[in-house]
mmCIF file of C-alpha atoms in Angstrom:
data_model
loop_
_atom_site.group_PDB
_atom_site.id
_atom_site.type_symbol
_atom_site.label_atom_id
_atom_site.label_comp_id
_atom_site.label_asym_id
_atom_site.label_seq_id
_atom_site.Cartn_x
_atom_site.Cartn_y
_atom_site.Cartn_z
ATOM 1 C CA MET A 1 0.000 0.000 0.000
ATOM 2 C CA ALA A 2 1.503 3.318 -1.061
ATOM 3 C CA ARG A 3 1.560 6.312 1.244
ATOM 4 C CA ALA A 4 -0.557 9.294 0.229
ATOM 5 C CA ASP A 5 -1.568 12.110 2.521
ATOM 6 C CA TRP A 6 -4.231 14.593 1.480
ATOM 7 C CA THR A 7 -5.814 17.475 3.332
ATOM 8 C CA MET A 8 -8.708 19.683 2.378
ATOM 9 C CA SER A 9 -11.240 22.070 3.811
ATOM 10 C CA LEU A 10 -14.777 22.115 2.504
ATOM 11 C CA PRO A 11 -17.928 24.004 3.414
ATOM 12 C CA ALA A 12 -20.120 22.030 5.811
ATOM 13 C CA ARG A 13 -22.996 21.731 3.348
ATOM 14 C CA LEU A 14 -24.816 18.686 2.018
ATOM 15 C CA ASP A 15 -24.007 19.664 -1.561
ATOM 16 C CA GLN A 16 -20.316 19.047 -0.754
ATOM 17 C CA MET A 17 -20.794 15.373 0.141
ATOM 18 C CA VAL A 18 -20.390 14.192 -3.464
ATOM 19 C CA ARG A 19 -17.108 16.108 -3.694
ATOM 20 C CA LEU A 20 -15.904 14.535 -0.435
ATOM 21 C CA GLY A 21 -16.888 11.056 -1.618
ATOM 22 C CA GLU A 22 -15.010 11.507 -4.898
ATOM 23 C CA LEU A 23 -11.922 12.662 -3.009
ATOM 24 C CA VAL A 24 -12.006 9.629 -0.694
ATOM 25 C CA ARG A 25 -12.455 7.246 -3.644
ATOM 26 C CA ARG A 26 -9.519 8.797 -5.589
ATOM 27 C CA TRP A 27 -7.355 8.712 -2.491
ATOM 28 C CA VAL A 28 -8.128 5.046 -1.747
ATOM 29 C CA ALA A 29 -7.338 4.240 -5.401
ATOM 30 C CA GLN A 30 -3.853 5.685 -4.866
ATOM 31 C CA CYS A 31 -3.301 3.864 -1.572
ATOM 32 C CA SER A 32 -4.898 0.527 -2.376
ATOM 33 C CA PRO A 33 -5.759 0.430 -6.102
ATOM 34 C CA ALA A 34 -7.172 -3.099 -6.189
ATOM 35 C CA ASP A 35 -9.527 -2.741 -3.237
ATOM 36 C CA GLN A 36 -12.792 -1.263 -4.515
ATOM 37 C CA GLU A 37 -14.756 -2.810 -1.637
ATOM 38 C CA LEU A 38 -12.570 -0.960 0.861
ATOM 39 C CA ALA A 39 -13.056 2.265 -1.106
ATOM 40 C CA SER A 40 -16.837 1.858 -0.974
ATOM 41 C CA ARG A 41 -16.878 1.131 2.761
ATOM 42 C CA LEU A 42 -14.627 4.040 3.659
ATOM 43 C CA GLU A 43 -16.455 6.430 1.329
ATOM 44 C CA LEU A 44 -19.839 5.552 2.861
ATOM 45 C CA ALA A 45 -18.567 5.774 6.457
ATOM 46 C CA THR A 46 -16.949 9.151 5.721
ATOM 47 C CA HIS A 47 -20.128 10.372 4.041
ATOM 48 C CA GLU A 48 -22.288 9.352 7.020
ATOM 49 C CA ILE A 49 -20.093 11.128 9.589
ATOM 50 C CA ALA A 50 -19.678 14.242 7.407
ATOM 51 C CA THR A 51 -23.454 14.402 6.862
ATOM 52 C CA ASN A 52 -23.958 14.246 10.629
ATOM 53 C CA ILE A 53 -21.498 17.135 11.026
ATOM 54 C CA VAL A 54 -23.460 19.204 8.506
ATOM 55 C CA ARG A 55 -26.842 18.401 10.067
ATOM 56 C CA HIS A 56 -26.005 18.466 13.763
ATOM 57 C CA ALA A 57 -22.815 20.450 14.434
ATOM 58 C CA TYR A 58 -23.737 23.608 12.548
ATOM 59 C CA ASP A 59 -26.812 25.749 12.061
ATOM 60 C CA ALA A 60 -28.120 25.902 8.497
ATOM 61 C CA ALA A 61 -27.965 29.706 8.601
ATOM 62 C CA LEU A 62 -24.325 29.673 9.769
ATOM 63 C CA PRO A 63 -22.582 26.685 8.215
ATOM 64 C CA GLY A 64 -18.937 26.210 9.014
ATOM 65 C CA THR A 65 -16.233 24.077 7.484
ATOM 66 C CA ILE A 66 -15.043 20.506 7.717
ATOM 67 C CA GLU A 67 -11.293 19.953 7.728
ATOM 68 C CA VAL A 68 -10.414 16.565 6.262
ATOM 69 C CA GLU A 69 -7.108 14.695 6.555
ATOM 70 C CA LEU A 70 -6.520 11.443 4.703
ATOM 71 C CA SER A 71 -3.488 9.254 5.338
ATOM 72 C CA CYS A 72 -2.538 5.706 4.507
ATOM 73 C CA SER A 73 0.213 3.339 5.472
ATOM 74 C CA ALA A 74 0.869 -0.383 5.567
ATOM 75 C CA THR A 75 -1.396 -0.649 8.627
ATOM 76 C CA GLY A 76 -4.477 1.002 7.162
ATOM 77 C CA LEU A 77 -6.327 4.057 5.912
ATOM 78 C CA ILE A 78 -7.199 6.922 8.238
ATOM 79 C CA VAL A 79 -9.748 9.685 7.705
ATOM 80 C CA ILE A 80 -9.818 12.518 10.238
ATOM 81 C CA MET A 81 -12.577 15.124 10.084
ATOM 82 C CA ARG A 82 -12.608 18.219 12.274
ATOM 83 C CA ASP A 83 -15.242 20.877 12.736
ATOM 84 C CA HIS A 84 -15.869 23.782 15.108
ATOM 85 C CA GLY A 85 -19.575 23.176 15.557
ATOM 86 C CA ARG A 86 -21.593 22.025 18.533
ATOM 87 C CA PRO A 87 -20.092 19.237 20.632
ATOM 88 C CA PHE A 88 -21.386 15.708 20.182
ATOM 89 C CA ASP A 89 -22.202 13.351 23.039
ATOM 90 C CA PRO A 90 -22.000 9.725 21.868
ATOM 91 C CA SER A 91 -23.985 8.581 24.913
ATOM 92 C CA ASP A 92 -27.005 10.468 23.518
ATOM 93 C CA VAL A 93 -27.140 8.128 20.512
ATOM 94 C CA SER A 94 -28.608 4.660 20.736
ATOM 95 C CA ALA A 95 -28.318 2.037 18.034
ATOM 96 C CA PRO A 96 -31.381 1.820 15.816
ATOM 97 C CA GLU A 97 -33.585 -1.226 16.243
ATOM 98 C CA PRO A 98 -33.884 -3.042 12.894
ATOM 99 C CA GLU A 99 -37.463 -4.145 13.531
ATOM 100 C CA ILE A 100 -38.614 -0.569 14.196
ATOM 101 C CA PRO A 101 -38.462 1.553 11.021
ATOM 102 C CA GLN A 102 -37.203 5.093 11.491
ATOM 103 C CA VAL A 103 -36.151 8.012 9.342
ATOM 104 C CA GLY A 104 -32.538 8.897 10.071
ATOM 105 C CA GLY A 105 -30.395 7.865 12.982
ATOM 106 C CA TYR A 106 -28.364 5.277 11.079
ATOM 107 C CA GLY A 107 -25.209 7.282 10.268
ATOM 108 C CA LEU A 108 -23.008 6.478 13.243
ATOM 109 C CA TYR A 109 -24.389 2.929 13.419
ATOM 110 C CA LEU A 110 -23.446 2.305 9.767
ATOM 111 C CA ALA A 111 -20.024 3.928 10.061
ATOM 112 C CA GLU A 112 -19.169 1.747 13.060
ATOM 113 C CA ARG A 113 -19.959 -1.370 11.037
ATOM 114 C CA LEU A 114 -18.178 -0.312 7.856
ATOM 115 C CA VAL A 115 -14.754 0.523 9.283
ATOM 116 C CA ASP A 116 -12.525 -0.895 12.005
ATOM 117 C CA GLU A 117 -12.524 2.153 14.241
ATOM 118 C CA VAL A 118 -14.727 5.195 14.713
ATOM 119 C CA ARG A 119 -13.531 7.538 17.411
ATOM 120 C CA TYR A 120 -14.838 10.949 18.475
ATOM 121 C CA GLU A 121 -13.074 13.496 20.676
ATOM 122 C CA ARG A 122 -13.803 17.081 21.632
ATOM 123 C CA ARG A 123 -10.600 19.129 21.927
ATOM 124 C CA SER A 124 -11.006 22.746 22.991
ATOM 125 C CA ASN A 125 -13.616 24.036 20.526
ATOM 126 C CA THR A 126 -13.012 21.325 17.940
ATOM 127 C CA ASN A 127 -14.845 18.090 17.213
ATOM 128 C CA GLU A 128 -12.569 15.381 15.810
ATOM 129 C CA TRP A 129 -13.739 12.193 14.126
ATOM 130 C CA ARG A 130 -11.218 9.468 13.312
ATOM 131 C CA LEU A 131 -12.117 6.590 10.976
ATOM 132 C CA VAL A 132 -9.665 3.733 10.493
ATOM 133 C CA CYS A 133 -10.060 1.020 7.880
ATOM 134 C CA ARG A 134 -7.678 -1.905 7.556
ATOM 135 C CA PRO A 135 -7.662 -3.435 4.068
ATOM 136 C CA SER A 136 -8.057 -7.058 5.124
ATOM 137 C CA THR A 137 -11.212 -6.611 7.210
ATOM 138 C CA GLN A 138 -14.793 -7.151 6.158
ATOM 139 C CA VAL A 139 -17.983 -5.350 7.130
ATOM 140 C CA ARG A 140 -18.553 -5.988 10.830
ATOM 141 C CA GLN A 141 -21.655 -7.873 11.825
ATOM 142 C CA GLU A 142 -23.926 -7.069 14.760
ATOM 143 C CA SER A 143 -22.494 -8.533 17.980
#
């Protein structure tokens, strides 16, 4: 797996999610060209977390930015997203119940099953999301 580090800043708006997804896909193609399944998983997990940032961290009238760092090495692919919006409390989110249909509320749940690690931290006035995907792993099943 080749090393490729990319950084970018994009407006925290839903219309930027396609751009972010394309960036992640191109980046994975450079790091792990033969692994399209990994690219799809990481793109979807990134999209879900970024969409949550847009919808929950910022007000629609005052959108901010999302800083994105992408890095890869022999041990895996890492996506870090930072924003300066409202803090997030993971304990406020419960896993959706498959037998009870609902609109929304699946983003974090999906991301946690698509990649090996989803970690959130609040540092000063910054939210930081870290997604780690190791090439040899598969989609995680419900425990």
